[in-house]
Coordinates of C-alpha atoms and ligand atoms in Angstrom, one line a residue:
M1 CA 45.7 66.2 -48.4
N2 CA 47.1 69.0 -51.0
I3 CA 48.2 67.0 -54.4
T4 CA 50.6 69.3 -56.4
V5 CA 52.2 67.9 -59.7
I6 CA 56.1 68.9 -59.9
N7 CA 58.7 68.5 -62.8
D8 CA 61.6 70.8 -60.9
P9 CA 64.7 69.0 -60.3
V10 CA 64.0 66.4 -56.9
E11 CA 67.1 67.0 -55.1
H12 CA 66.4 70.8 -54.4
Q13 CA 63.1 70.7 -53.0
S14 CA 62.6 71.2 -49.6
V15 CA 60.6 68.3 -48.3
E16 CA 60.7 65.7 -45.2
F17 CA 60.6 62.7 -47.6
V18 CA 61.2 61.7 -51.1
V19 CA 59.8 58.5 -51.7
I20 CA 61.3 56.4 -54.5
P21 CA 58.6 53.2 -55.4
Y22 CA 61.1 50.3 -56.4
F23 CA 60.0 47.0 -57.8
E24 CA 61.5 44.2 -55.9
K25 CA 64.7 43.0 -57.3
S26 CA 64.8 45.3 -60.4
G27 CA 68.7 46.0 -59.7
E28 CA 68.7 49.4 -61.0
L29 CA 67.7 52.8 -60.3
T30 CA 65.8 54.6 -62.9
G31 CA 64.5 58.2 -62.8
P32 CA 65.2 61.1 -60.4
A33 CA 66.6 58.1 -58.0
K34 CA 69.5 57.8 -60.5
N35 CA 70.8 61.1 -59.9
I36 CA 70.0 61.5 -55.9
D37 CA 72.2 58.1 -55.8
I38 CA 75.3 60.0 -57.4
L39 CA 74.7 63.0 -55.3
L40 CA 74.6 60.8 -52.2
N41 CA 77.8 58.7 -53.2
Q42 CA 75.9 55.7 -54.4
S43 CA 74.6 55.0 -50.9
I44 CA 71.1 53.9 -52.3
S45 CA 72.6 51.5 -54.9
K46 CA 75.0 50.0 -52.3
L47 CA 72.1 49.0 -50.2
I48 CA 70.6 47.4 -53.2
K49 CA 73.6 45.6 -54.0
D50 CA 74.1 44.5 -50.1
E51 CA 70.3 43.3 -50.4
E52 CA 69.5 45.6 -47.9
I53 CA 67.0 47.2 -50.1
V54 CA 64.9 44.0 -51.8
G55 CA 62.0 45.8 -53.0
K56 CA 59.4 43.7 -51.0
A57 CA 55.9 45.1 -51.1
S58 CA 55.7 47.7 -48.8
E59 CA 59.3 47.3 -47.4
I60 CA 60.1 51.2 -46.8
T61 CA 63.9 51.8 -46.2
T62 CA 64.9 55.3 -44.7
I63 CA 67.9 57.3 -46.5
Y64 CA 69.1 60.6 -44.4
T65 CA 70.7 62.7 -46.5
Y66 CA 72.6 65.0 -43.9
G67 CA 72.1 68.0 -46.0
I68 CA 73.6 66.9 -49.1
I69 CA 70.7 67.8 -50.9
Q70 CA 67.1 69.6 -49.8
P71 CA 65.2 66.6 -49.0
K72 CA 65.9 65.1 -45.4
K73 CA 65.3 61.8 -46.2
I74 CA 64.7 59.0 -49.2
L75 CA 62.4 56.5 -48.7
I76 CA 62.9 53.6 -50.9
V77 CA 59.1 51.9 -51.3
G78 CA 59.1 48.2 -52.0
L79 CA 56.4 47.2 -54.8
G80 CA 56.8 43.4 -54.8
S81 CA 57.7 41.5 -58.2
I82 CA 56.6 43.2 -61.0
D83 CA 55.4 39.9 -61.9
N84 CA 52.8 39.7 -59.4
W85 CA 51.9 43.5 -59.5
D86 CA 48.4 44.8 -59.5
L87 CA 46.3 47.5 -58.2
E88 CA 45.6 46.5 -55.1
I89 CA 49.2 45.7 -54.1
T90 CA 49.7 49.7 -55.1
R91 CA 47.0 50.7 -53.6
T92 CA 48.2 48.8 -50.2
V93 CA 51.9 50.1 -50.4
F94 CA 50.7 53.6 -50.9
G95 CA 48.1 53.5 -48.4
K96 CA 51.0 52.2 -45.5
L97 CA 53.2 54.8 -46.9
S98 CA 50.3 57.4 -46.3
S99 CA 50.0 57.2 -42.4
K100 CA 54.2 57.9 -42.6
L101 CA 53.4 60.7 -44.6
S102 CA 50.8 62.8 -42.7
S103 CA 53.2 62.5 -39.6
K104 CA 53.2 65.7 -37.3
E105 CA 56.2 66.6 -37.6
N106 CA 56.2 66.6 -41.4
N107 CA 53.5 67.5 -43.8
K108 CA 55.7 67.9 -46.9
S109 CA 56.7 65.0 -49.0
L110 CA 57.6 64.6 -52.8
I111 CA 56.8 61.2 -54.5
C112 CA 58.4 60.1 -57.9
L113 CA 55.8 58.8 -60.3
D114 CA 57.3 59.6 -63.4
S115 CA 57.3 56.7 -66.2
E116 CA 61.1 56.0 -65.8
T117 CA 60.9 55.4 -61.9
I118 CA 57.4 53.2 -62.3
S119 CA 58.7 51.5 -65.5
T120 CA 61.0 48.4 -65.3
P121 CA 62.3 47.0 -68.8
N122 CA 59.8 44.1 -68.8
G123 CA 57.3 46.1 -66.6
H124 CA 53.5 45.0 -67.9
Q125 CA 51.6 47.7 -65.6
N126 CA 49.9 50.6 -66.8
N127 CA 51.5 53.6 -65.8
N128 CA 47.7 55.6 -65.6
Q129 CA 46.2 53.1 -63.6
F130 CA 49.3 53.0 -61.4
V131 CA 49.0 56.6 -60.8
Q132 CA 45.6 56.0 -60.0
A133 CA 45.9 53.5 -57.7
A134 CA 48.9 55.3 -55.7
I135 CA 46.5 58.3 -55.3
E136 CA 43.8 56.0 -53.8
G137 CA 46.2 54.4 -51.3
L138 CA 47.5 57.8 -50.3
I139 CA 43.9 59.9 -49.7
L140 CA 42.4 56.7 -48.4
G141 CA 45.1 55.6 -46.1
G142 CA 45.6 59.3 -44.8
Y143 CA 42.0 59.4 -43.7
E144 CA 41.3 59.6 -40.0
F145 CA 38.0 60.7 -38.1
T146 CA 39.3 62.8 -35.5
K147 CA 36.7 65.3 -35.8
H148 CA 34.8 65.0 -32.4
K149 CA 38.8 64.7 -30.9
S150 CA 39.8 68.1 -29.1
D151 CA 43.4 67.3 -29.1
I152 CA 43.9 66.4 -32.3
K153 CA 44.1 68.8 -35.1
D154 CA 44.1 67.4 -38.7
A155 CA 47.3 68.3 -40.5
E156 CA 46.8 69.1 -43.9
S157 CA 49.4 67.1 -45.5
N158 CA 51.4 68.3 -48.9
I159 CA 52.2 65.6 -51.4
L160 CA 53.8 66.8 -54.4
L161 CA 54.5 64.4 -57.1
Y162 CA 56.8 64.3 -59.7
F163 CA 56.5 63.9 -63.3
N164 CA 58.5 64.2 -66.4
Q165 CA 57.2 67.3 -68.1
D166 CA 55.7 65.5 -71.5
E167 CA 53.7 63.3 -69.1
I168 CA 51.9 66.0 -67.2
K169 CA 49.2 66.9 -69.6
E170 CA 48.2 63.6 -70.0
I171 CA 48.4 62.7 -66.2
S172 CA 46.5 65.8 -64.9
K173 CA 43.3 64.1 -65.6
T174 CA 43.9 61.0 -63.9
I175 CA 45.3 62.8 -60.7
S176 CA 42.2 64.9 -60.7
D177 CA 39.5 62.5 -61.5
T178 CA 41.2 60.2 -58.9
T179 CA 41.4 63.0 -56.3
V180 CA 37.5 63.8 -56.7
I181 CA 36.7 60.1 -56.4
S182 CA 39.0 59.4 -53.3
N183 CA 37.9 62.6 -51.6
A184 CA 34.0 61.1 -52.4
V185 CA 35.0 57.9 -50.5
N186 CA 36.2 59.8 -47.6
L187 CA 33.0 62.1 -47.4
C188 CA 31.4 58.4 -47.0
R189 CA 33.4 57.4 -44.4
D190 CA 32.8 60.9 -42.9
L191 CA 29.1 60.7 -42.8
A192 CA 29.1 57.2 -41.5
N193 CA 31.2 57.7 -38.9
E194 CA 29.2 60.7 -37.5
P195 CA 27.0 60.0 -34.4
S196 CA 23.6 59.9 -34.9
N197 CA 22.9 62.7 -32.5
A198 CA 24.9 64.6 -34.8
M199 CA 23.9 62.8 -37.9
T200 CA 20.0 62.5 -37.8
P201 CA 17.9 62.4 -41.2
N202 CA 17.6 66.0 -40.9
Q203 CA 21.1 66.8 -40.9
L204 CA 21.9 63.9 -43.6
A205 CA 19.5 65.9 -45.6
N206 CA 21.3 69.3 -45.1
T207 CA 24.2 67.8 -46.1
A208 CA 23.1 66.8 -49.5
K209 CA 21.4 69.7 -50.3
S210 CA 24.8 71.9 -49.4
L211 CA 26.8 69.1 -51.6
S212 CA 24.3 70.4 -54.6
L213 CA 24.8 74.3 -54.1
D214 CA 28.8 73.2 -54.7
S215 CA 28.2 71.3 -57.6
N216 CA 25.3 70.7 -60.8
L217 CA 23.3 68.3 -58.6
E218 CA 19.5 69.0 -58.0
Y219 CA 18.5 68.6 -54.6
K220 CA 15.1 67.7 -53.8
E221 CA 13.4 66.4 -50.2
L222 CA 10.2 65.2 -49.3
N223 CA 9.0 65.8 -45.4
Q224 CA 6.7 63.6 -43.3
K225 CA 3.6 65.2 -44.8
Q226 CA 4.8 64.7 -48.2
M227 CA 5.5 60.9 -47.8
Q228 CA 2.1 60.6 -46.3
D229 CA 0.3 62.4 -49.5
L230 CA 2.2 59.9 -51.8
G231 CA 1.4 56.8 -49.4
M232 CA 5.2 56.0 -48.1
G233 CA 3.2 53.8 -45.2
A234 CA 6.4 51.3 -45.0
L235 CA 9.1 54.4 -44.6
L236 CA 6.4 56.4 -42.2
G237 CA 5.8 53.2 -40.0
V238 CA 9.8 52.6 -39.2
A239 CA 9.8 56.3 -38.6
K240 CA 6.6 56.3 -36.3
G241 CA 8.9 55.5 -33.3
S242 CA 11.4 58.6 -33.4
K243 CA 10.9 62.1 -32.3
E244 CA 13.3 63.2 -35.6
E245 CA 11.3 63.7 -38.4
P246 CA 11.8 61.6 -41.8
K247 CA 13.3 62.9 -45.2
L248 CA 13.4 61.3 -48.6
I249 CA 16.7 62.9 -50.2
V250 CA 16.9 63.1 -53.7
L251 CA 19.7 64.5 -55.7
E252 CA 19.8 64.1 -59.6
Y253 CA 22.5 64.4 -62.3
N254 CA 21.6 65.1 -65.7
G255 CA 24.7 64.5 -67.6
N256 CA 22.7 63.2 -70.7
P257 CA 19.5 65.4 -71.3
N258 CA 18.9 64.0 -74.2
S259 CA 18.3 60.2 -73.3
P260 CA 15.4 58.9 -71.5
D261 CA 17.5 56.7 -69.4
K262 CA 18.2 57.3 -65.5
L263 CA 20.1 55.3 -63.3
A264 CA 18.6 55.3 -59.6
L265 CA 21.1 54.7 -56.7
V266 CA 19.3 54.3 -54.0
G267 CA 20.8 54.1 -50.6
K268 CA 19.7 52.8 -46.9
G269 CA 19.7 55.8 -44.6
I270 CA 18.6 54.5 -41.1
T271 CA 20.8 57.2 -39.3
F272 CA 20.0 55.1 -36.0
D273 CA 19.1 51.5 -36.1
S274 CA 17.9 50.4 -32.6
G275 CA 15.9 47.7 -33.8
G276 CA 12.6 49.6 -33.0
I277 CA 10.2 47.7 -30.3
S278 CA 12.2 44.4 -31.7
I279 CA 15.0 46.0 -30.1
K280 CA 18.8 45.0 -30.6
P281 CA 21.0 43.7 -27.8
A282 CA 23.2 46.6 -26.1
T283 CA 26.8 44.9 -27.6
N284 CA 27.7 46.9 -30.5
M285 CA 24.5 48.9 -30.9
G286 CA 26.6 51.9 -31.2
D287 CA 27.6 50.7 -34.5
M288 CA 24.0 51.1 -35.8
K289 CA 25.1 55.0 -36.1
G290 CA 26.5 53.4 -39.3
D291 CA 23.2 52.1 -40.4
M292 CA 22.9 54.7 -43.3
A293 CA 26.0 54.0 -44.9
G294 CA 24.3 53.2 -47.8
G295 CA 22.6 56.1 -48.2
A296 CA 26.0 57.8 -47.3
S297 CA 27.9 55.7 -50.5
V298 CA 25.3 57.0 -52.8
I299 CA 25.0 60.4 -51.9
S300 CA 29.0 60.5 -52.2
A301 CA 29.2 58.6 -55.3
I302 CA 26.7 61.0 -57.0
Y303 CA 28.5 64.0 -55.8
A304 CA 31.7 62.7 -57.2
I305 CA 29.7 61.8 -60.7
A306 CA 28.3 65.7 -60.7
R307 CA 32.2 66.3 -61.0
L308 CA 33.5 63.7 -63.4
Q309 CA 30.4 65.0 -65.5
P310 CA 29.8 61.5 -67.6
A311 CA 27.3 61.7 -70.0
I312 CA 24.6 59.7 -68.3
N313 CA 21.6 60.5 -65.9
V314 CA 21.7 59.5 -62.5
I315 CA 19.6 59.8 -59.5
A316 CA 20.1 59.4 -56.1
V317 CA 17.4 58.6 -53.5
V318 CA 18.0 58.1 -49.9
P319 CA 15.0 57.2 -47.6
A320 CA 16.3 58.6 -44.3
T321 CA 14.7 58.1 -40.9
E322 CA 15.7 56.4 -37.3
N323 CA 14.5 53.4 -36.1
M324 CA 13.4 53.8 -32.6
P325 CA 11.3 52.1 -30.0
G326 CA 8.8 54.5 -28.2
G327 CA 4.7 55.0 -27.7
N328 CA 3.8 55.4 -30.9
A329 CA 6.1 53.0 -32.5
Q330 CA 5.1 50.3 -34.6
K331 CA 4.7 46.9 -33.5
P332 CA 5.0 43.4 -34.8
G333 CA 2.0 42.3 -36.2
D334 CA 1.4 46.0 -37.8
I335 CA 0.5 46.2 -41.3
V336 CA 1.5 48.7 -43.5
T337 CA 0.1 49.8 -47.0
T338 CA 3.2 50.8 -48.8
M339 CA 3.2 53.2 -52.0
S340 CA 3.1 50.7 -54.5
G341 CA -0.2 49.7 -52.5
K342 CA 1.2 46.1 -51.4
T343 CA 0.4 45.5 -47.7
I344 CA 3.3 44.5 -45.7
E345 CA 2.9 42.8 -42.1
I346 CA 5.7 44.0 -39.9
D347 CA 6.9 40.6 -38.1
N348 CA 9.6 41.7 -36.9
T349 CA 10.7 45.9 -36.5
D350 CA 14.2 45.3 -36.5
A351 CA 13.8 44.5 -40.5
E352 CA 13.4 47.9 -41.3
G353 CA 15.5 48.6 -44.2
R354 CA 13.4 46.5 -46.9
L355 CA 10.8 48.4 -46.0
V356 CA 12.2 52.0 -46.4
L357 CA 13.7 50.7 -49.6
A358 CA 10.4 49.5 -50.4
D359 CA 8.9 53.0 -50.8
A360 CA 12.0 54.6 -51.7
I361 CA 12.1 52.1 -54.6
T362 CA 8.6 52.6 -55.9
Y363 CA 9.1 56.8 -55.5
V364 CA 12.3 56.5 -57.8
K365 CA 10.3 54.2 -60.5
S366 CA 7.6 57.0 -60.3
L367 CA 10.3 59.4 -61.3
G368 CA 11.4 57.4 -64.5
A369 CA 14.7 55.2 -63.2
N370 CA 14.8 52.4 -65.9
E371 CA 17.4 51.0 -63.6
I372 CA 18.2 50.6 -60.1
I373 CA 21.0 50.0 -57.6
D374 CA 20.2 49.7 -54.1
V375 CA 22.9 49.9 -51.7
A376 CA 22.4 48.6 -47.8
T377 CA 23.6 47.5 -44.6
L378 CA 20.6 45.0 -44.8
T379 CA 21.4 41.8 -43.0
G380 CA 23.4 40.5 -40.0
A381 CA 23.1 37.0 -42.1
I382 CA 25.4 38.7 -44.7
V383 CA 28.2 38.6 -42.5
I384 CA 27.5 35.1 -41.8
A385 CA 27.6 34.2 -45.4
L386 CA 30.5 36.2 -46.4
G387 CA 32.3 37.8 -43.3
N388 CA 33.3 41.3 -43.8
I389 CA 35.5 40.4 -46.8
C390 CA 33.1 41.2 -49.6
A391 CA 29.5 42.4 -50.1
G392 CA 26.6 40.7 -51.3
V393 CA 25.0 41.2 -54.4
F394 CA 21.6 40.0 -55.4
S395 CA 19.9 41.0 -59.0
N396 CA 17.0 40.4 -61.3
N397 CA 19.3 41.2 -64.3
K398 CA 22.4 39.4 -65.3
E399 CA 23.8 42.4 -67.5
L400 CA 23.5 45.0 -64.6
A401 CA 24.9 42.5 -62.2
N402 CA 27.8 41.8 -64.5
E403 CA 28.5 45.4 -64.8
L404 CA 28.6 45.9 -61.3
I405 CA 31.0 42.8 -60.9
V406 CA 33.1 44.4 -63.4
A407 CA 33.3 47.5 -61.7
S408 CA 34.0 45.9 -58.8
N409 CA 37.1 43.9 -59.9
A410 CA 38.6 47.2 -61.3
T411 CA 37.9 48.8 -57.9
G412 CA 38.8 46.4 -55.3
E413 CA 36.1 46.8 -53.4
K414 CA 34.9 42.9 -53.6
M415 CA 31.5 41.7 -54.4
W416 CA 29.9 38.4 -54.6
E417 CA 26.6 37.5 -56.2
L418 CA 24.2 35.3 -54.5
P419 CA 21.1 33.2 -56.0
M420 CA 17.5 34.5 -56.1
F421 CA 15.5 31.2 -56.8
E422 CA 11.6 32.0 -57.3
E423 CA 11.5 28.8 -54.3
Y424 CA 12.7 31.3 -51.6
S425 CA 9.7 33.5 -51.9
K426 CA 7.2 31.5 -50.1
Q427 CA 9.4 32.1 -46.8
Y428 CA 8.0 35.5 -46.1
N429 CA 4.0 34.6 -47.1
S430 CA 1.6 36.3 -44.6
K431 CA -1.3 35.1 -43.5
T432 CA -3.0 38.3 -42.6
A433 CA -1.0 41.1 -45.4
D434 CA 0.3 40.6 -49.3
I435 CA 4.1 39.7 -47.5
K436 CA 5.5 39.9 -44.2
N437 CA 8.8 41.8 -43.7
V438 CA 11.0 38.6 -42.6
G439 CA 11.4 35.2 -44.2
G440 CA 12.7 33.5 -41.3
R441 CA 16.0 32.1 -40.5
G442 CA 17.4 30.6 -43.7
A443 CA 18.8 32.6 -46.1
G444 CA 17.9 35.6 -44.3
S445 CA 20.2 37.9 -47.0
I446 CA 18.4 36.8 -49.7
T447 CA 15.1 36.8 -48.6
G448 CA 15.7 40.3 -47.4
A449 CA 16.9 41.0 -51.3
K450 CA 13.9 39.2 -52.3
I451 CA 11.7 41.2 -50.4
I452 CA 13.1 44.6 -51.6
G453 CA 12.5 43.1 -55.1
E454 CA 8.9 42.8 -54.7
F455 CA 9.1 46.7 -55.5
V456 CA 11.2 46.4 -58.4
G457 CA 9.2 44.6 -60.6
E458 CA 11.0 44.1 -64.1
T459 CA 13.2 46.8 -63.7
P460 CA 16.9 46.3 -63.7
W461 CA 18.3 46.1 -60.7
V462 CA 20.9 45.1 -58.2
H463 CA 20.8 44.7 -54.7
I464 CA 24.6 45.6 -52.4
D465 CA 24.2 44.4 -49.0
I466 CA 27.3 46.0 -47.3
A467 CA 26.4 45.3 -43.5
G468 CA 29.6 43.3 -43.5
T469 CA 31.9 45.7 -45.2
S470 CA 30.6 49.1 -44.8
R471 CA 32.9 49.2 -41.6
T472 CA 35.6 47.7 -40.3
T473 CA 37.4 47.1 -36.5
D474 CA 40.6 45.5 -38.7
P475 CA 41.9 48.3 -40.2
K476 CA 44.7 47.6 -42.9
S477 CA 46.6 49.8 -45.4
Y478 CA 44.2 52.3 -47.0
Q479 CA 41.2 50.9 -45.3
T480 CA 41.1 52.8 -42.0
H481 CA 39.2 52.2 -38.6
G482 CA 35.8 52.8 -38.8
A483 CA 33.4 53.5 -42.0
T484 CA 34.9 52.1 -44.9
G485 CA 33.2 54.0 -47.8
V486 CA 32.2 51.1 -49.9
P487 CA 30.8 50.7 -52.2
V488 CA 31.4 54.4 -53.4
R489 CA 34.7 54.1 -55.9
T490 CA 32.6 50.8 -57.6
L491 CA 29.1 53.0 -58.1
V492 CA 31.2 55.7 -59.6
Q493 CA 33.3 53.0 -61.7
L494 CA 30.4 51.6 -62.9
V495 CA 28.5 54.8 -64.0
L496 CA 31.6 55.8 -65.9
N497 CA 32.0 52.6 -67.4
K498 CA 28.4 53.1 -68.9
S499 CA 29.0 56.5 -70.2
Q500 CA 31.9 55.1 -71.8
S501 CA 30.0 52.3 -73.6
L502 CA 27.3 54.6 -74.9
Ligands
BES601 N1 21.1 47.3 -39.9 C1 20.8 45.9 -39.6 C2 21.5 44.9 -40.0 C3 23.2 45.0 -40.0 C4 23.7 44.3 -39.2 C5 24.0 46.1 -40.4 C6 24.9 44.1 -38.6 C7 25.2 46.3 -40.1 C8 25.7 45.2 -38.7 C9 19.4 45.4 -40.3 O1 18.4 46.8 -40.1 C10 18.8 44.4 -39.3 O2 18.7 44.5 -38.1 N2 18.2 43.5 -39.7 C11 17.8 41.7 -39.0 C12 17.1 41.3 -39.7 C13 16.0 40.1 -39.2 C14 15.3 40.6 -38.2 C15 15.2 39.7 -40.5 C16 19.0 41.1 -39.0 O3 20.2 41.1 -39.8 O4 19.3 40.5 -37.7
ZN602 ZN1 19.2 48.6 -40.4
MG603 MG1 17.2 46.7 -38.4

């Protein structure tokens, strides 16, 4: 999607659509729509008067211009009532609009986002935030994963955003920042939608490397030998069943070289989770190509962060491997020694996420991280607890957890914190090793989180379980089918909030 800002007269643009956002029952037209209405013989205002146009959220009324002005059609797009206005409604409205604007026949549209159009006399919306949410809806809603469809060629749609001349300077940064972040969400979706025969650990590493060449990120990877030297027995244990070599992917952004602080984003990077010897049932096993969605999200987030250049240090680490059965695969009852020295009894080879994260977290601590956020499609149990509506949050630190929730409230990527009571720990006591890798039937997401927490220690840490939210089969508005790109926007928002509070 190409976005261009313009201030030339709307009626002279040769575009398929002119989009005019309209708050419910605002009564009168404002901004460029006023003049267009006059040129079209009051056809818009008459429809408003007759209540053919009401302005309910996502209501779209199409008005043909029959060659009277250059644009072919005017779309009046309802925003709902001004009193109910929020960022999520805006994302939703523009997300739905996006698929209409990117249809094959048309690839050029103009959207009026000038302050007169989007303000009402009693308006209490923030214009910058409005524009941000609108662009998020457009870019995220226009996404489709068509790469492997031979009959579909992605037509690049061109969107002109109309502003008043005096607004353009201020809004440009909002537009470019939002474009960077939204494209990062779509990058994350691309990575997690890619099948596992294409998105191998090596391919994920190569992608991260090429992103670093395209930005001011430092790239590093550890291969199997280097992992052995560091004693990453848990990560290597998971990798044993696969022919694909594991990779530990590291991307680093140093936005504040004078500060010793370093925020780590650690993402689970299982490029395919068959379950290993504790193999999964066949139904929907294909979705496990997306078991690297956490890894994809931290790679995408740090890529956006590197472009936005906040004054903060961030490191992204992704332990990437397949979890496969095979002659050399690890087996239930095996005991592995982690990089931290702690031993883990493998009770179920399908609980592999916590194993790879354990070593990745120990590693990132050794690199000086003093705050850690991990993102993982960790447990089926989180889907039982929270459905596909929100991600689970687990933490050892109220302040960091709160920063995350605040960021998530702003982005609309819903999250909910679950408890981490000490009493849960005994569920993963082992008779033969320091701990085992599963904690039994009850509270599976909590015990999963607590097992990761065993390797975090006192460092402020938040774990986000995205097993229920990383993919959707129920697409709506700006959330299209397949990988969702959650929680890229929240991670970026959190980092921006942190850098602004310095
Ligand atoms: N990758 C899965 C979790 C998952 C489930 C992700 C559904 C996305 C959708 C994870 O590795 C897993 O298999 N977890 C087990 C843990 C259990 C063996 C303790 C699970 O949830 O069944
Ligand atoms: Zn998994
Ligand atoms: Mg598993």
